[in-house]
Amino acid sequence: NATKLVIILLSVVVVASTLHRSPTHSSCNDTAMNFQPPAYHHRARRRRQQRCSFGQHNNRHITCYCKTSSQFASLRNQRQLQSSSLSMTLCILFTLQATLSLLCTASFLGPNTLYTTSFIPPSTIINQRRRNYNESPSICKRASLFVTLQHQSALGNGEGSHNNIDDDNESRKDAPHPLTVQPDKLIHKLESFIPNISRNRMAKKKRSLEPKATKDESRSYNVNDALINACTSLVYFLNNEADSLNTLDNQLQLSTETVESIRQVLEMVLVQAVRAASEVGDFVLINKLIHAAVGYATAIAHKTNNTAMPLLTPRIFGEVITSMSKTKASHSKVKSLWNLFLNDVASDSSPKILSSAPSSYELNAMLTSLSERNKVSAALTLYRRMLEDEVGVKIEGDAYTASILFGMLADSISNGGVRNTNDRVANNFAAVDDVIDEDASPCWQWNEALGLLDTFSSLQLNNFAYAALLKVNERATEVYCEAGMRHNGVQCAMSVLERMKTDSISPDVITCSTLMTTFDKGRNWKAAVTLLNAMEASSKADETDKKWSLPLPNTFTYALAISACARCNKGELALSILDQMETKASSDETSVEPNTWVYNAAIAACSESNQQSRSKAKAANLLTALKILEKMEKLTSNGSNGPDTVSYNTIFSLLDTASFNALKEMNDGDAMSQLKRHDRFADVVIDLLDSMREHGISRDAITYYNAIMACGLDSQDALEIFRLCIYDKQFIDTATLKDSQMQLKGRAASGVVFVANAALSVASITGDMSVVSEVITDLSSVGAKMNSESIRHIVRALGNIGDCEMILALLICLRGQDFANDLMKERYSIDVLSNLSEKSIPMIEEEIYSAAITSSLRHDQLGVADQVLLSMKKNGLTLNQNSLKEIILEYCRMAIDSSKDEFKIARLMKRQEPDVTVHGIVEPIYITSLARAQAAMAMLKGIEHPSPSLLSPVAKACCAAGLWQEARSIVRRMHRAAIRELQHDTGSLSTIVQGEFLAELPRLHRSLLKYCAKGGNITPALNFADDIQFLASKIRQHGKSLRGLKTREEETDMVLLSSRLSMDIETPDNVPEADFSDSGALYSILERPIGLTGQDWKLILIAASRGGHWKVCVGTLPFIRPYVKETHPMYARELAPTESNRGRSRPSLARLNRKYDRIARALTAAILCFEARSQYAWAIRAIDDWIEWSGRRPRKEAVASACRVLAKRYRGQEVINLVARVMSIPEVELTDDDASDDDLDYTYEKALYTESINALYKHGMYEEADQLYAEGAANGHLPWAVMEDCDPSTLKLDLHGMSIAVAHSAICVSLQKETARSSDGSVWDKDVVIITGTGRRSGERFRPVLTTELQKMLQGQFVPSLAASAVPGNKGMLKVPREDIVAWFDHQRRQKRERLLAVAEAMRDITSGDRLERALMQSSNRLERALRQKYENVDEKAQQ
């Protein structure tokens, strides 16, 4: 301290003198140069010479500039000199101070500074000692750090080191002799360390066992310090002995017995010291101990010239690595110890200090250390290196080595994600084990375990190693359980069992239990039952003949077998195994008797399987569980193990209303009688509670909670069960005890309040405030108080009935306001303040306010939600992530609902003013939906890592509000996340399926395209289709890489779908059928494929049709072709020959019909667009292609639309041809599910003829319409108008149910037919009576429309007109007099005669050649006039 004070005073004086100094320019330069190295003087002198020459050779201006700037340069140099001199002075002083401090530190640490403060690795020090032992000087016992570093530098400098050695030899002649010279004293000294360290370890252990209340921290520190001091003294002793041995001039002569004694004692003391240092967590001390031991052993080896036996045993290094692993030492420190052991100690270099070769004990210690630090790849690499002898040391493993490696691989398989091994480990595995691709597992840990298994011989393995291997298989079976990439754990387990039989290693009951667990998790009841039978049969075999046998099953084995059967819905088999256990237990004393734990395991398996089943399967599981419970109750009456609280709690979790109803409908004679005799579900629950009371089984909070939740949505039943809980004195007494509350964890620890919250949750869903009031009243009767969860249920109940004002009153009441509490009493009879504890008032919690905001938004009460939010801000509360997510979802729901209302208004406006809007497009005015969607987008920015279940509703809300770009940005964001899931370091598709984004995207894609189709927005639809197509291509590429397929390095430029469908690029004729739907193995794993499906293409067609984009419709139809072909009737099971199935299951005709009905609207949308744009040629082409693809008749709406567009272009004959072509296709037989009563009245044929006749009639093509009517009537598809059984003096025509056009054709065809009959010259003498009806089926009841329209038609469209008058007394009949009919007949004859004469004249002109001659003369005259006009124009130009 005095030295430091002197240095500080000198520093102050030197700094002060430097700051007040004012040297000249030259002195500054000289002083500055004195501080620089010699090379700097030459550079500075050269720069000065260059500056001088520069001033002489340049002009005057530069010289003047140099003179004027010299003052500034001088000032700058002075400041630089002051700062540099000050810096150099401080550096020198601080260096001197640090040197003296380290000198003091080195003096305090002693002679071991070389090992404790040096930065040189210990291996380097050992090698230097071995090379330079005869030349190296001894280090002084109290040497400083400076001397130590100088000594280390001299070790590698050859001859330069002799100078320092000679100077120190004289001062060390009087060094003390080491105790190693006297082995007895040395052994006694080493033995003295053992009791000291052991005594301190026992004191520390006793101190750790004391209760926390009586512990004294200062005593703990004293015990730790004593342990550290004891171990440190051992380090000092070993280092001193090593240094003393190095100073000896003579060689040691030690016998083998002496070295053996020293080795034993040294091993004991080192093991004790290392363990003690590990207990205090001092890994630095462990490092010192092992290096001191290595140094001491090296010194003895040098002094004995390797004639004595080595001093160290390999076990010491195993203990050191094990102890180091228990501390907080990093992996690099443990690895450095292992490298010291392999490279320096265990190597073949001289001197040899290890008594024997390294064994598996040290290897297992290192592998255990790596396993504890999750260094799987490092452990596998280390084991491979030890096998391959890469470092000159080969260590073979044992059964414990295999157990460590297999256990490490099993622990690395996690449910959160499956990572793939790195390339180096994968290459090592591929070099060791050649596994067939078909048999390889998607779990790389299992494949690696199989590769490691081949590196062990049968003598190196035992039962524990195989049990660890089966644990890897069990974890892989549990994690890799998805379809498509499933790990076949059952087959792998059986193969391991076969290998154990080959190696003659009989499995024990633990190994068989692991096998049974794999069968249970793999849901293979057959394998479980087979193994159980084999274990039972093996016990009966002769002991002399058994070289390999299975153990007897125990309780756990039986429980797993029963669980596997119950999990696979094999309830009868599970019950039979239970009966078998009971029978064997009664007959044989050595057999296992079933206990409560076995029965509970079977019931729990039914409960787990019930969560993934449908109603009928749930009923079967419930029946199995109830039968097991009934069996347990019978055992209770016999004094055996009966059901307990866990049994009934599991039964209550299985119960629900759907399972109860399905179970009652089952015709099972073994069904529980107590279920059949109850009509109400709550009675079943109450009966089970009474059964618990009768058998003396205690009820806890979970019992009543499960019983209430089983009631579902019946709040009265929930109230009834809650009152049973209140009246249960045994439950109330135990619920108030602290010991019973400690047994239940989480929310169930609250006891009665936990049960009351269950009843309040049921009432909050139904909105039954009376039940809420009664539950709170009953809760107060037992002295219990509500908590925050109870308040949240009350808020939700108020929200479900829409009373948002009382939500505000409740929040005010929670602050302690009496007037708000009076409002709750007055309206709902709920006293909130009296049912809350005084400590909880005011209750201002974020979850309550969030529930209030969500409930208000659910009923569109934005004002109430805003007030609650302001109240949160005043109270200093902020929304958490979960609450913010709920609010965002409510805003999305409101945006979608508002969008529906805006679409309704837009449709009404379009109907009222059809000419205002664009064709086919409904353009709503987005106001409310836009604001709410934008609010959801703004709040989404506050969510950290939003889930796909949150992003999907926001994207839908944006589409509903017309925010197409925002929706596309969210979709692309989800696509990028899905691609990251693909590119995550995984080698299996099961992880891909577990990815949340990939599971959510197919549903989102369909919803977005529906919004586009709803408003006819084709541009967003095509943009979404581009993004979907890109994602599907990425998935296909990833699937190819997983399957090992080579991908092309140069991919062709992908043409965007929007440009292709917009007709900028020609659509190819042969589009691949699986181009956009195939996503590799994901197609069969996911519920929907990622790519565009047939329904997606249909939605794009609908969007294009409503937007009037006929080119997009033309380009989209080829892409929908493969999905239409799949519905062809020839692929149906009923219509295909049996021998052509080739083992593949064909769909039924009913399924194909339903699939066709879902996709057939696509053609209708395209034809409607072609009709609107008058593209009749594309309409005909589309219908022809559709008929070819589907093999069915197109929808009548599509054919009718095509007929209308053809009639609009006056192509009547093509209409007739189209109808004939459609009618020629055989009709597909409809199943019972597809047929309906409406189809029988208005058939496909009748609708098609009617619509085509209407189209022709509308555009004045009456003859083609009459021809179609005649064909339809002749084929029986249209009714024939003439009534045969009537008065012969009149002609009656029945036109009931006909349209105006069909009625016109019916009258014309009927009259023409009658005209043909009277063509023999007879006179028409009949009146025509037309029956039109009274208008019962018209749009306006009893106001006939057909009568008026027929009168107009007969007067305006018949030449001459027909006068039709109503029949007196019958408004539904018209009468046409015979005179008008005769006049019309005569006119028709004259018209026919004139047409025939015109045709004959035309034929005569053609045959005589007169018409041709006139045509040629007309053409020659036109040519002559044209030539004359041309020459006249030329003359006029020439004159000009």
Short mmCIF file of C-alpha atoms in Angstrom, two decimals, residues 968 1009 1012 1017-1027 1057-1059 1061-1062 1097 1100 1112 1116:
data_model
loop_
_atom_site.label_atom_id
_atom_site.label_comp_id
_atom_site.label_asym_id
_atom_site.label_seq_id
_atom_site.Cartn_x
_atom_site.Cartn_y
_atom_site.Cartn_z
CA ARG A 968 -52.81 -10.00 -50.19
CA LEU A 1009 -61.70 -16.60 -53.52
CA CYS A 1012 -63.71 -12.31 -54.94
CA ASN A 1017 -63.48 -8.91 -58.49
CA ILE A 1018 -61.36 -10.87 -60.94
CA THR A 1019 -58.09 -8.95 -60.46
CA PRO A 1020 -57.70 -9.83 -56.76
CA ALA A 1021 -58.78 -13.39 -57.55
CA LEU A 1022 -56.00 -13.77 -60.12
CA ASN A 1023 -53.48 -12.21 -57.73
CA PHE A 1024 -54.43 -14.69 -55.03
CA ALA A 1025 -54.20 -17.49 -57.58
CA ASP A 1026 -50.65 -16.41 -58.46
CA ASP A 1027 -49.61 -16.55 -54.80
CA LEU A 1057 -51.63 -17.12 -63.91
CA SER A 1058 -53.06 -13.62 -64.23
CA SER A 1059 -51.29 -12.98 -67.53
CA LEU A 1061 -55.82 -16.17 -68.10
CA SER A 1062 -56.01 -12.61 -69.38
CA TRP A 1097 -61.13 -22.73 -60.24
CA ILE A 1100 -62.36 -17.86 -60.30
CA VAL A 1112 -60.56 -15.15 -68.41
CA THR A 1116 -59.76 -20.94 -67.03
#
